[in-house]
Amino acid sequence: MMKVNFFLLLVLFACSSEPKYQPITKDYCSELQREQTAPLSTHLAPLEAIAASKTGVHTLEEGDASMISRAWLCEAAEKTIDIQYFIFSTDNIGLIAVDYLLRAADRGVKVRMIVDDVMVEADAEDLLAIDAHPNLEIRIYNPTANVGKNLPQKLKSMASSFKEFNQRMHNKTFIVDNKVVITGGRNIADEYFDYDHEYNFRDRDVLLIGKASNDITQSFEQFWNSELSVPIREIVDSTDYTLNSKATYEYLHQYACNPENFWPAVRQQVSSMPQIFQQFQKSGELVWVSNVSFVSDVPGKNEAESLGGGGVTTDSLIHLIKSAKKSINIQSPYLITTELGQQLFKAAVQRGVTVNILTNSLSSTDNLEAFSGYQRERENLLNTGVHVYEFKPDAAVRFKIMTGALQKKMNFTPRFGLHAKSMVIDSAVAVVGTFNLDPRSANLNTECVTIIRDKKIAGDLFQAMAIDRQPENAWETTLDSNPDGEAGWWKRVSTWFRRAVPQSIL
């Protein structure tokens, strides 16, 4: 899930921490032959000249490609890996991701992780054990809600500082050697990489090489050095635990080596990444762009405001919408428009701009509170003249972009929901980032977006978004018709009760 809201916080309060890992009795790693990966600088050497003045851009539409790219970059890293995420789960994807980070740290790579406090789904003891590695450090952003706190402390924090409690870090960046970056909508959890058995997201990341990585690195440093990013060892008292880092690391290594958890076919794709990397350079899938901007809100966004205030990401997107001359195409999993947003779209339509927005349907959404907020304003939004489409839970596009290995091995197709946050202006400017069209992204969460001014990238993204709006993938919603009735009665009733949640925190 992506949203933070009152009901989610109640769930967090009520849930206990993840169960402890089961012991592993078989040595899977001794049976696994690992191929040595050439260092990243070797792969980037032919690109040094162009990377100094331009940014190589490659959009990651498929979950497995995005996962495999991260794994390969971990293996190729030489100096640093800096990552920040809203969600980092200790599910299959999360455990394997940590194993890759630990193996990089074992080689001497300095690994730094910033994770938002609300959605850290790991035991404090395990976080301390991983943080104990001399080359790996974990910091928790705005630790007011979860890590190191019992239920009474969480309730007190929420009651005494409601606004601060709701200010979350929604940025998602994965930076290797300050040269290559993956950023976009995906968190680290099964459902963002098509590995969940029940529900997966249609999501999008963008891989960046070269010039733009400098701005993203600077943004990470700003978050890392912020007083809101607190080292885990300052939040949790290590003397309360009997830490056994060696056992934790061995568990993670054996888990990732087990072919039942990390299929050999997928591992082979990671090993093949050097050849794939060369191929997409030659084929033009890596596009070199002169004008790429990374825009990020600052830590502690709107500290002096109440529940409003905007931010630099908000201002950037408003500017782009106002600049549109022909078309605006948007994907946003959560669509809660305010009067300001509705007026922006109305003004665009009145000057002849076609506005298409794809969001989740009630059947596909993972967040009933957010859908309730959208439902309340849907008629007003449609009255502005925009075209609204709602994603189907059985969208046909999932067969194309969902991890093929999962479908073949498990012989099932989980429910699908939209999670990509993207925009195309006039088929010339592409935006990929973390920003949802809702008050929370506008005013509370820190967000980041990559703005790519290139007709090739924008055109390809436009085509992908147009496919997602096709009848086999989405319903078109009008003033006379919407697909709410396609959802079960219980989901419809549950959504109605969410109307008690203020839209300012949805």
PDB file of N, CA, C and O in Angstrom, residues 317-385:
ATOM      1  N   LEU A 317       4.370  20.737 -10.856  1.00  0.00           N
ATOM      2  CA  LEU A 317       3.306  20.082 -11.607  1.00  0.00           C
ATOM      3  C   LEU A 317       2.225  21.090 -12.022  1.00  0.00           C
ATOM      4  O   LEU A 317       1.672  20.997 -13.129  1.00  0.00           O
ATOM      5  N   ILE A 318       1.916  22.042 -11.148  1.00  0.00           N
ATOM      6  CA  ILE A 318       0.948  23.091 -11.511  1.00  0.00           C
ATOM      7  C   ILE A 318       1.464  23.885 -12.710  1.00  0.00           C
ATOM      8  O   ILE A 318       0.713  24.190 -13.659  1.00  0.00           O
ATOM      9  N   HIS A 319       2.757  24.205 -12.695  1.00  0.00           N
ATOM     10  CA  HIS A 319       3.351  24.952 -13.808  1.00  0.00           C
ATOM     11  C   HIS A 319       3.237  24.172 -15.109  1.00  0.00           C
ATOM     12  O   HIS A 319       2.910  24.740 -16.171  1.00  0.00           O
ATOM     13  N   LEU A 320       3.485  22.868 -15.064  1.00  0.00           N
ATOM     14  CA  LEU A 320       3.391  22.046 -16.268  1.00  0.00           C
ATOM     15  C   LEU A 320       1.964  21.997 -16.803  1.00  0.00           C
ATOM     16  O   LEU A 320       1.734  22.084 -18.013  1.00  0.00           O
ATOM     17  N   ILE A 321       0.998  21.851 -15.910  1.00  0.00           N
ATOM     18  CA  ILE A 321      -0.405  21.817 -16.337  1.00  0.00           C
ATOM     19  C   ILE A 321      -0.799  23.146 -16.976  1.00  0.00           C
ATOM     20  O   ILE A 321      -1.486  23.180 -18.009  1.00  0.00           O
ATOM     21  N   LYS A 322      -0.354  24.257 -16.390  1.00  0.00           N
ATOM     22  CA  LYS A 322      -0.669  25.562 -16.957  1.00  0.00           C
ATOM     23  C   LYS A 322       0.011  25.788 -18.309  1.00  0.00           C
ATOM     24  O   LYS A 322      -0.480  26.575 -19.130  1.00  0.00           O
ATOM     25  N   SER A 323       1.120  25.098 -18.539  1.00  0.00           N
ATOM     26  CA  SER A 323       1.866  25.300 -19.788  1.00  0.00           C
ATOM     27  C   SER A 323       1.323  24.476 -20.947  1.00  0.00           C
ATOM     28  O   SER A 323       1.690  24.704 -22.104  1.00  0.00           O
ATOM     29  N   ALA A 324       0.453  23.498 -20.654  1.00  0.00           N
ATOM     30  CA  ALA A 324      -0.045  22.588 -21.687  1.00  0.00           C
ATOM     31  C   ALA A 324      -0.835  23.343 -22.754  1.00  0.00           C
ATOM     32  O   ALA A 324      -1.654  24.207 -22.450  1.00  0.00           O
ATOM     33  N   LYS A 325      -0.581  22.966 -24.017  1.00  0.00           N
ATOM     34  CA  LYS A 325      -1.264  23.609 -25.133  1.00  0.00           C
ATOM     35  C   LYS A 325      -2.228  22.664 -25.857  1.00  0.00           C
ATOM     36  O   LYS A 325      -3.203  23.103 -26.453  1.00  0.00           O
ATOM     37  N   LYS A 326      -1.936  21.352 -25.833  1.00  0.00           N
ATOM     38  CA  LYS A 326      -2.758  20.403 -26.579  1.00  0.00           C
ATOM     39  C   LYS A 326      -3.331  19.291 -25.714  1.00  0.00           C
ATOM     40  O   LYS A 326      -4.512  18.985 -25.815  1.00  0.00           O
ATOM     41  N   SER A 327      -2.494  18.675 -24.892  1.00  0.00           N
ATOM     42  CA  SER A 327      -2.971  17.500 -24.158  1.00  0.00           C
ATOM     43  C   SER A 327      -2.252  17.330 -22.828  1.00  0.00           C
ATOM     44  O   SER A 327      -1.077  17.688 -22.677  1.00  0.00           O
ATOM     45  N   ILE A 328      -2.998  16.787 -21.872  1.00  0.00           N
ATOM     46  CA  ILE A 328      -2.463  16.388 -20.568  1.00  0.00           C
ATOM     47  C   ILE A 328      -2.949  14.968 -20.321  1.00  0.00           C
ATOM     48  O   ILE A 328      -4.154  14.703 -20.322  1.00  0.00           O
ATOM     49  N   ASN A 329      -2.019  14.059 -20.123  1.00  0.00           N
ATOM     50  CA  ASN A 329      -2.366  12.674 -19.819  1.00  0.00           C
ATOM     51  C   ASN A 329      -1.740  12.298 -18.483  1.00  0.00           C
ATOM     52  O   ASN A 329      -0.536  12.472 -18.281  1.00  0.00           O
ATOM     53  N   ILE A 330      -2.569  11.781 -17.579  1.00  0.00           N
ATOM     54  CA  ILE A 330      -2.141  11.544 -16.200  1.00  0.00           C
ATOM     55  C   ILE A 330      -2.518  10.136 -15.764  1.00  0.00           C
ATOM     56  O   ILE A 330      -3.594   9.635 -16.105  1.00  0.00           O
ATOM     57  N   GLN A 331      -1.640   9.513 -14.992  1.00  0.00           N
ATOM     58  CA  GLN A 331      -1.968   8.311 -14.232  1.00  0.00           C
ATOM     59  C   GLN A 331      -1.705   8.597 -12.762  1.00  0.00           C
ATOM     60  O   GLN A 331      -0.611   9.041 -12.398  1.00  0.00           O
ATOM     61  N   SER A 332      -2.701   8.339 -11.937  1.00  0.00           N
ATOM     62  CA  SER A 332      -2.563   8.534 -10.498  1.00  0.00           C
ATOM     63  C   SER A 332      -3.444   7.525  -9.780  1.00  0.00           C
ATOM     64  O   SER A 332      -4.662   7.508 -10.001  1.00  0.00           O
ATOM     65  N   PRO A 333      -2.878   6.672  -8.940  1.00  0.00           N
ATOM     66  CA  PRO A 333      -3.698   5.656  -8.269  1.00  0.00           C
ATOM     67  C   PRO A 333      -4.746   6.242  -7.347  1.00  0.00           C
ATOM     68  O   PRO A 333      -5.798   5.653  -7.130  1.00  0.00           O
ATOM     69  N   TYR A 334      -4.450   7.433  -6.795  1.00  0.00           N
ATOM     70  CA  TYR A 334      -5.378   8.108  -5.899  1.00  0.00           C
ATOM     71  C   TYR A 334      -5.664   9.481  -6.479  1.00  0.00           C
ATOM     72  O   TYR A 334      -4.746  10.226  -6.820  1.00  0.00           O
ATOM     73  N   LEU A 335      -6.926   9.816  -6.613  1.00  0.00           N
ATOM     74  CA  LEU A 335      -7.333  11.021  -7.324  1.00  0.00           C
ATOM     75  C   LEU A 335      -8.348  11.783  -6.481  1.00  0.00           C
ATOM     76  O   LEU A 335      -9.557  11.581  -6.583  1.00  0.00           O
ATOM     77  N   ILE A 336      -7.829  12.639  -5.613  1.00  0.00           N
ATOM     78  CA  ILE A 336      -8.689  13.430  -4.729  1.00  0.00           C
ATOM     79  C   ILE A 336      -8.440  14.895  -5.064  1.00  0.00           C
ATOM     80  O   ILE A 336      -7.467  15.499  -4.608  1.00  0.00           O
ATOM     81  N   THR A 337      -9.283  15.455  -5.886  1.00  0.00           N
ATOM     82  CA  THR A 337      -9.047  16.810  -6.375  1.00  0.00           C
ATOM     83  C   THR A 337      -9.706  17.852  -5.474  1.00  0.00           C
ATOM     84  O   THR A 337     -10.828  17.674  -5.008  1.00  0.00           O
ATOM     85  N   THR A 338      -8.977  18.916  -5.252  1.00  0.00           N
ATOM     86  CA  THR A 338      -9.502  20.060  -4.505  1.00  0.00           C
ATOM     87  C   THR A 338     -10.071  21.066  -5.497  1.00  0.00           C
ATOM     88  O   THR A 338      -9.990  20.888  -6.722  1.00  0.00           O
ATOM     89  N   GLU A 339     -10.625  22.147  -4.990  1.00  0.00           N
ATOM     90  CA  GLU A 339     -11.148  23.190  -5.871  1.00  0.00           C
ATOM     91  C   GLU A 339     -10.041  23.769  -6.741  1.00  0.00           C
ATOM     92  O   GLU A 339     -10.245  24.059  -7.922  1.00  0.00           O
ATOM     93  N   LEU A 340      -8.824  23.907  -6.171  1.00  0.00           N
ATOM     94  CA  LEU A 340      -7.695  24.420  -6.939  1.00  0.00           C
ATOM     95  C   LEU A 340      -7.391  23.506  -8.120  1.00  0.00           C
ATOM     96  O   LEU A 340      -7.235  23.970  -9.264  1.00  0.00           O
ATOM     97  N   GLY A 341      -7.315  22.191  -7.862  1.00  0.00           N
ATOM     98  CA  GLY A 341      -7.034  21.251  -8.933  1.00  0.00           C
ATOM     99  C   GLY A 341      -8.109  21.248 -10.001  1.00  0.00           C
ATOM    100  O   GLY A 341      -7.818  21.218 -11.205  1.00  0.00           O
ATOM    101  N   GLN A 342      -9.367  21.292  -9.569  1.00  0.00           N
ATOM    102  CA  GLN A 342     -10.469  21.304 -10.525  1.00  0.00           C
ATOM    103  C   GLN A 342     -10.444  22.558 -11.385  1.00  0.00           C
ATOM    104  O   GLN A 342     -10.709  22.495 -12.603  1.00  0.00           O
ATOM    105  N   GLN A 343     -10.087  23.680 -10.800  1.00  0.00           N
ATOM    106  CA  GLN A 343      -9.999  24.922 -11.562  1.00  0.00           C
ATOM    107  C   GLN A 343      -8.852  24.877 -12.567  1.00  0.00           C
ATOM    108  O   GLN A 343      -8.962  25.406 -13.687  1.00  0.00           O
ATOM    109  N   LEU A 344      -7.749  24.238 -12.190  1.00  0.00           N
ATOM    110  CA  LEU A 344      -6.613  24.081 -13.113  1.00  0.00           C
ATOM    111  C   LEU A 344      -7.021  23.273 -14.340  1.00  0.00           C
ATOM    112  O   LEU A 344      -6.720  23.645 -15.478  1.00  0.00           O
ATOM    113  N   PHE A 345      -7.713  22.165 -14.107  1.00  0.00           N
ATOM    114  CA  PHE A 345      -8.142  21.329 -15.224  1.00  0.00           C
ATOM    115  C   PHE A 345      -9.212  22.023 -16.069  1.00  0.00           C
ATOM    116  O   PHE A 345      -9.208  21.940 -17.298  1.00  0.00           O
ATOM    117  N   LYS A 346     -10.121  22.719 -15.402  1.00  0.00           N
ATOM    118  CA  LYS A 346     -11.177  23.435 -16.124  1.00  0.00           C
ATOM    119  C   LYS A 346     -10.572  24.490 -17.043  1.00  0.00           C
ATOM    120  O   LYS A 346     -10.983  24.633 -18.216  1.00  0.00           O
ATOM    121  N   ALA A 347      -9.572  25.208 -16.525  1.00  0.00           N
ATOM    122  CA  ALA A 347      -8.921  26.244 -17.336  1.00  0.00           C
ATOM    123  C   ALA A 347      -8.207  25.630 -18.530  1.00  0.00           C
ATOM    124  O   ALA A 347      -8.210  26.188 -19.632  1.00  0.00           O
ATOM    125  N   ALA A 348      -7.591  24.469 -18.324  1.00  0.00           N
ATOM    126  CA  ALA A 348      -6.900  23.782 -19.426  1.00  0.00           C
ATOM    127  C   ALA A 348      -7.897  23.370 -20.504  1.00  0.00           C
ATOM    128  O   ALA A 348      -7.668  23.581 -21.705  1.00  0.00           O
ATOM    129  N   VAL A 349      -9.019  22.781 -20.085  1.00  0.00           N
ATOM    130  CA  VAL A 349     -10.043  22.350 -21.044  1.00  0.00           C
ATOM    131  C   VAL A 349     -10.589  23.544 -21.810  1.00  0.00           C
ATOM    132  O   VAL A 349     -10.795  23.494 -23.038  1.00  0.00           O
ATOM    133  N   GLN A 350     -10.803  24.663 -21.124  1.00  0.00           N
ATOM    134  CA  GLN A 350     -11.373  25.850 -21.778  1.00  0.00           C
ATOM    135  C   GLN A 350     -10.429  26.454 -22.807  1.00  0.00           C
ATOM    136  O   GLN A 350     -10.890  27.115 -23.746  1.00  0.00           O
ATOM    137  N   ARG A 351      -9.121  26.234 -22.660  1.00  0.00           N
ATOM    138  CA  ARG A 351      -8.197  26.744 -23.679  1.00  0.00           C
ATOM    139  C   ARG A 351      -7.896  25.687 -24.756  1.00  0.00           C
ATOM    140  O   ARG A 351      -6.952  25.847 -25.545  1.00  0.00           O
ATOM    141  N   GLY A 352      -8.695  24.610 -24.769  1.00  0.00           N
ATOM    142  CA  GLY A 352      -8.604  23.638 -25.843  1.00  0.00           C
ATOM    143  C   GLY A 352      -7.720  22.444 -25.576  1.00  0.00           C
ATOM    144  O   GLY A 352      -7.421  21.668 -26.497  1.00  0.00           O
ATOM    145  N   VAL A 353      -7.317  22.237 -24.338  1.00  0.00           N
ATOM    146  CA  VAL A 353      -6.442  21.119 -23.978  1.00  0.00           C
ATOM    147  C   VAL A 353      -7.291  19.889 -23.647  1.00  0.00           C
ATOM    148  O   VAL A 353      -8.260  19.979 -22.884  1.00  0.00           O
ATOM    149  N   THR A 354      -6.941  18.750 -24.220  1.00  0.00           N
ATOM    150  CA  THR A 354      -7.602  17.489 -23.878  1.00  0.00           C
ATOM    151  C   THR A 354      -6.937  16.910 -22.642  1.00  0.00           C
ATOM    152  O   THR A 354      -5.712  16.739 -22.608  1.00  0.00           O
ATOM    153  N   VAL A 355      -7.733  16.602 -21.617  1.00  0.00           N
ATOM    154  CA  VAL A 355      -7.198  16.078 -20.353  1.00  0.00           C
ATOM    155  C   VAL A 355      -7.753  14.679 -20.118  1.00  0.00           C
ATOM    156  O   VAL A 355      -8.969  14.486 -19.998  1.00  0.00           O
ATOM    157  N   ASN A 356      -6.859  13.697 -20.065  1.00  0.00           N
ATOM    158  CA  ASN A 356      -7.215  12.313 -19.759  1.00  0.00           C
ATOM    159  C   ASN A 356      -6.567  11.912 -18.440  1.00  0.00           C
ATOM    160  O   ASN A 356      -5.354  12.114 -18.266  1.00  0.00           O
ATOM    161  N   ILE A 357      -7.342  11.337 -17.527  1.00  0.00           N
ATOM    162  CA  ILE A 357      -6.804  10.881 -16.249  1.00  0.00           C
ATOM    163  C   ILE A 357      -7.237   9.439 -16.014  1.00  0.00           C
ATOM    164  O   ILE A 357      -8.429   9.118 -16.081  1.00  0.00           O
ATOM    165  N   LEU A 358      -6.265   8.580 -15.735  1.00  0.00           N
ATOM    166  CA  LEU A 358      -6.547   7.194 -15.352  1.00  0.00           C
ATOM    167  C   LEU A 358      -6.261   7.024 -13.867  1.00  0.00           C
ATOM    168  O   LEU A 358      -5.185   7.389 -13.387  1.00  0.00           O
ATOM    169  N   THR A 359      -7.233   6.489 -13.132  1.00  0.00           N
ATOM    170  CA  THR A 359      -7.065   6.212 -11.713  1.00  0.00           C
ATOM    171  C   THR A 359      -7.631   4.819 -11.421  1.00  0.00           C
ATOM    172  O   THR A 359      -8.115   4.126 -12.321  1.00  0.00           O
ATOM    173  N   ASN A 360      -7.572   4.405 -10.175  1.00  0.00           N
ATOM    174  CA  ASN A 360      -8.126   3.103  -9.809  1.00  0.00           C
ATOM    175  C   ASN A 360      -9.647   3.150  -9.738  1.00  0.00           C
ATOM    176  O   ASN A 360     -10.239   4.163  -9.359  1.00  0.00           O
ATOM    177  N   SER A 361     -10.257   2.049 -10.084  1.00  0.00           N
ATOM    178  CA  SER A 361     -11.685   1.850  -9.843  1.00  0.00           C
ATOM    179  C   SER A 361     -11.864   1.335  -8.413  1.00  0.00           C
ATOM    180  O   SER A 361     -10.890   0.962  -7.741  1.00  0.00           O
ATOM    181  N   LEU A 362     -13.091   1.299  -7.958  1.00  0.00           N
ATOM    182  CA  LEU A 362     -13.366   0.718  -6.651  1.00  0.00           C
ATOM    183  C   LEU A 362     -12.959  -0.755  -6.635  1.00  0.00           C
ATOM    184  O   LEU A 362     -12.506  -1.275  -5.618  1.00  0.00           O
ATOM    185  N   SER A 363     -13.086  -1.425  -7.773  1.00  0.00           N
ATOM    186  CA  SER A 363     -12.724  -2.838  -7.855  1.00  0.00           C
ATOM    187  C   SER A 363     -11.223  -3.070  -7.769  1.00  0.00           C
ATOM    188  O   SER A 363     -10.778  -4.101  -7.274  1.00  0.00           O
ATOM    189  N   SER A 364     -10.422  -2.107  -8.245  1.00  0.00           N
ATOM    190  CA  SER A 364      -8.975  -2.319  -8.302  1.00  0.00           C
ATOM    191  C   SER A 364      -8.202  -1.638  -7.181  1.00  0.00           C
ATOM    192  O   SER A 364      -7.044  -1.979  -6.927  1.00  0.00           O
ATOM    193  N   THR A 365      -8.823  -0.672  -6.489  1.00  0.00           N
ATOM    194  CA  THR A 365      -8.070   0.115  -5.514  1.00  0.00           C
ATOM    195  C   THR A 365      -7.622  -0.712  -4.311  1.00  0.00           C
ATOM    196  O   THR A 365      -8.298  -1.670  -3.905  1.00  0.00           O
ATOM    197  N   ASP A 366      -6.491  -0.317  -3.741  1.00  0.00           N
ATOM    198  CA  ASP A 366      -5.999  -0.923  -2.501  1.00  0.00           C
ATOM    199  C   ASP A 366      -6.316  -0.034  -1.307  1.00  0.00           C
ATOM    200  O   ASP A 366      -5.909  -0.342  -0.189  1.00  0.00           O
ATOM    201  N   ASN A 367      -7.005   1.094  -1.532  1.00  0.00           N
ATOM    202  CA  ASN A 367      -7.192   2.074  -0.471  1.00  0.00           C
ATOM    203  C   ASN A 367      -8.605   2.662  -0.533  1.00  0.00           C
ATOM    204  O   ASN A 367      -8.887   3.537  -1.358  1.00  0.00           O
ATOM    205  N   LEU A 368      -9.469   2.191   0.336  1.00  0.00           N
ATOM    206  CA  LEU A 368     -10.863   2.630   0.314  1.00  0.00           C
ATOM    207  C   LEU A 368     -11.010   4.064   0.794  1.00  0.00           C
ATOM    208  O   LEU A 368     -11.913   4.785   0.338  1.00  0.00           O
ATOM    209  N   GLU A 369     -10.166   4.511   1.720  1.00  0.00           N
ATOM    210  CA  GLU A 369     -10.235   5.896   2.178  1.00  0.00           C
ATOM    211  C   GLU A 369      -9.974   6.847   1.018  1.00  0.00           C
ATOM    212  O   GLU A 369     -10.688   7.840   0.827  1.00  0.00           O
ATOM    213  N   ALA A 370      -8.925   6.545   0.244  1.00  0.00           N
ATOM    214  CA  ALA A 370      -8.592   7.395  -0.897  1.00  0.00           C
ATOM    215  C   ALA A 370      -9.705   7.361  -1.939  1.00  0.00           C
ATOM    216  O   ALA A 370     -10.067   8.395  -2.514  1.00  0.00           O
ATOM    217  N   PHE A 371     -10.259   6.185  -2.189  1.00  0.00           N
ATOM    218  CA  PHE A 371     -11.327   6.109  -3.183  1.00  0.00           C
ATOM    219  C   PHE A 371     -12.551   6.884  -2.713  1.00  0.00           C
ATOM    220  O   PHE A 371     -13.227   7.534  -3.509  1.00  0.00           O
ATOM    221  N   SER A 372     -12.814   6.840  -1.417  1.00  0.00           N
ATOM    222  CA  SER A 372     -13.935   7.609  -0.876  1.00  0.00           C
ATOM    223  C   SER A 372     -13.746   9.098  -1.151  1.00  0.00           C
ATOM    224  O   SER A 372     -14.685   9.800  -1.517  1.00  0.00           O
ATOM    225  N   GLY A 373     -12.503   9.580  -0.982  1.00  0.00           N
ATOM    226  CA  GLY A 373     -12.223  10.982  -1.272  1.00  0.00           C
ATOM    227  C   GLY A 373     -12.422  11.316  -2.739  1.00  0.00           C
ATOM    228  O   GLY A 373     -12.968  12.375  -3.086  1.00  0.00           O
ATOM    229  N   TYR A 374     -12.000  10.416  -3.616  1.00  0.00           N
ATOM    230  CA  TYR A 374     -12.211  10.590  -5.054  1.00  0.00           C
ATOM    231  C   TYR A 374     -13.698  10.577  -5.388  1.00  0.00           C
ATOM    232  O   TYR A 374     -14.202  11.404  -6.160  1.00  0.00           O
ATOM    233  N   GLN A 375     -14.418   9.648  -4.790  1.00  0.00           N
ATOM    234  CA  GLN A 375     -15.844   9.479  -5.053  1.00  0.00           C
ATOM    235  C   GLN A 375     -16.624  10.749  -4.709  1.00  0.00           C
ATOM    236  O   GLN A 375     -17.546  11.144  -5.419  1.00  0.00           O
ATOM    237  N   ARG A 376     -16.225  11.408  -3.632  1.00  0.00           N
ATOM    238  CA  ARG A 376     -16.913  12.619  -3.191  1.00  0.00           C
ATOM    239  C   ARG A 376     -16.771  13.760  -4.195  1.00  0.00           C
ATOM    240  O   ARG A 376     -17.645  14.633  -4.284  1.00  0.00           O
ATOM    241  N   GLU A 377     -15.632  13.789  -4.920  1.00  0.00           N
ATOM    242  CA  GLU A 377     -15.363  14.897  -5.836  1.00  0.00           C
ATOM    243  C   GLU A 377     -15.461  14.489  -7.306  1.00  0.00           C
ATOM    244  O   GLU A 377     -15.181  15.300  -8.187  1.00  0.00           O
ATOM    245  N   ARG A 378     -15.851  13.246  -7.567  1.00  0.00           N
ATOM    246  CA  ARG A 378     -15.833  12.752  -8.944  1.00  0.00           C
ATOM    247  C   ARG A 378     -16.726  13.580  -9.865  1.00  0.00           C
ATOM    248  O   ARG A 378     -16.331  13.936 -10.982  1.00  0.00           O
ATOM    249  N   GLU A 379     -17.926  13.889  -9.431  1.00  0.00           N
ATOM    250  CA  GLU A 379     -18.847  14.649 -10.272  1.00  0.00           C
ATOM    251  C   GLU A 379     -18.295  16.042 -10.576  1.00  0.00           C
ATOM    252  O   GLU A 379     -18.363  16.522 -11.720  1.00  0.00           O
ATOM    253  N   ASN A 380     -17.737  16.697  -9.545  1.00  0.00           N
ATOM    254  CA  ASN A 380     -17.158  18.028  -9.757  1.00  0.00           C
ATOM    255  C   ASN A 380     -16.003  17.965 -10.744  1.00  0.00           C
ATOM    256  O   ASN A 380     -15.839  18.863 -11.591  1.00  0.00           O
ATOM    257  N   LEU A 381     -15.189  16.902 -10.643  1.00  0.00           N
ATOM    258  CA  LEU A 381     -14.061  16.748 -11.567  1.00  0.00           C
ATOM    259  C   LEU A 381     -14.554  16.547 -12.993  1.00  0.00           C
ATOM    260  O   LEU A 381     -14.053  17.178 -13.936  1.00  0.00           O
ATOM    261  N   LEU A 382     -15.541  15.705 -13.171  1.00  0.00           N
ATOM    262  CA  LEU A 382     -16.069  15.448 -14.508  1.00  0.00           C
ATOM    263  C   LEU A 382     -16.705  16.696 -15.107  1.00  0.00           C
ATOM    264  O   LEU A 382     -16.653  16.918 -16.327  1.00  0.00           O
ATOM    265  N   ASN A 383     -17.272  17.522 -14.267  1.00  0.00           N
ATOM    266  CA  ASN A 383     -17.899  18.756 -14.749  1.00  0.00           C
ATOM    267  C   ASN A 383     -16.883  19.758 -15.310  1.00  0.00           C
ATOM    268  O   ASN A 383     -17.260  20.708 -15.983  1.00  0.00           O
ATOM    269  N   THR A 384     -15.601  19.549 -15.022  1.00  0.00           N
ATOM    270  CA  THR A 384     -14.573  20.436 -15.578  1.00  0.00           C
ATOM    271  C   THR A 384     -14.307  20.119 -17.042  1.00  0.00           C
ATOM    272  O   THR A 384     -13.653  20.907 -17.743  1.00  0.00           O
ATOM    273  N   GLY A 385     -14.759  18.953 -17.516  1.00  0.00           N
ATOM    274  CA  GLY A 385     -14.543  18.583 -18.901  1.00  0.00           C
ATOM    275  C   GLY A 385     -13.428  17.587 -19.124  1.00  0.00           C
ATOM    276  O   GLY A 385     -13.120  17.246 -20.275  1.00  0.00           O
TER     277      GLY A 385
END
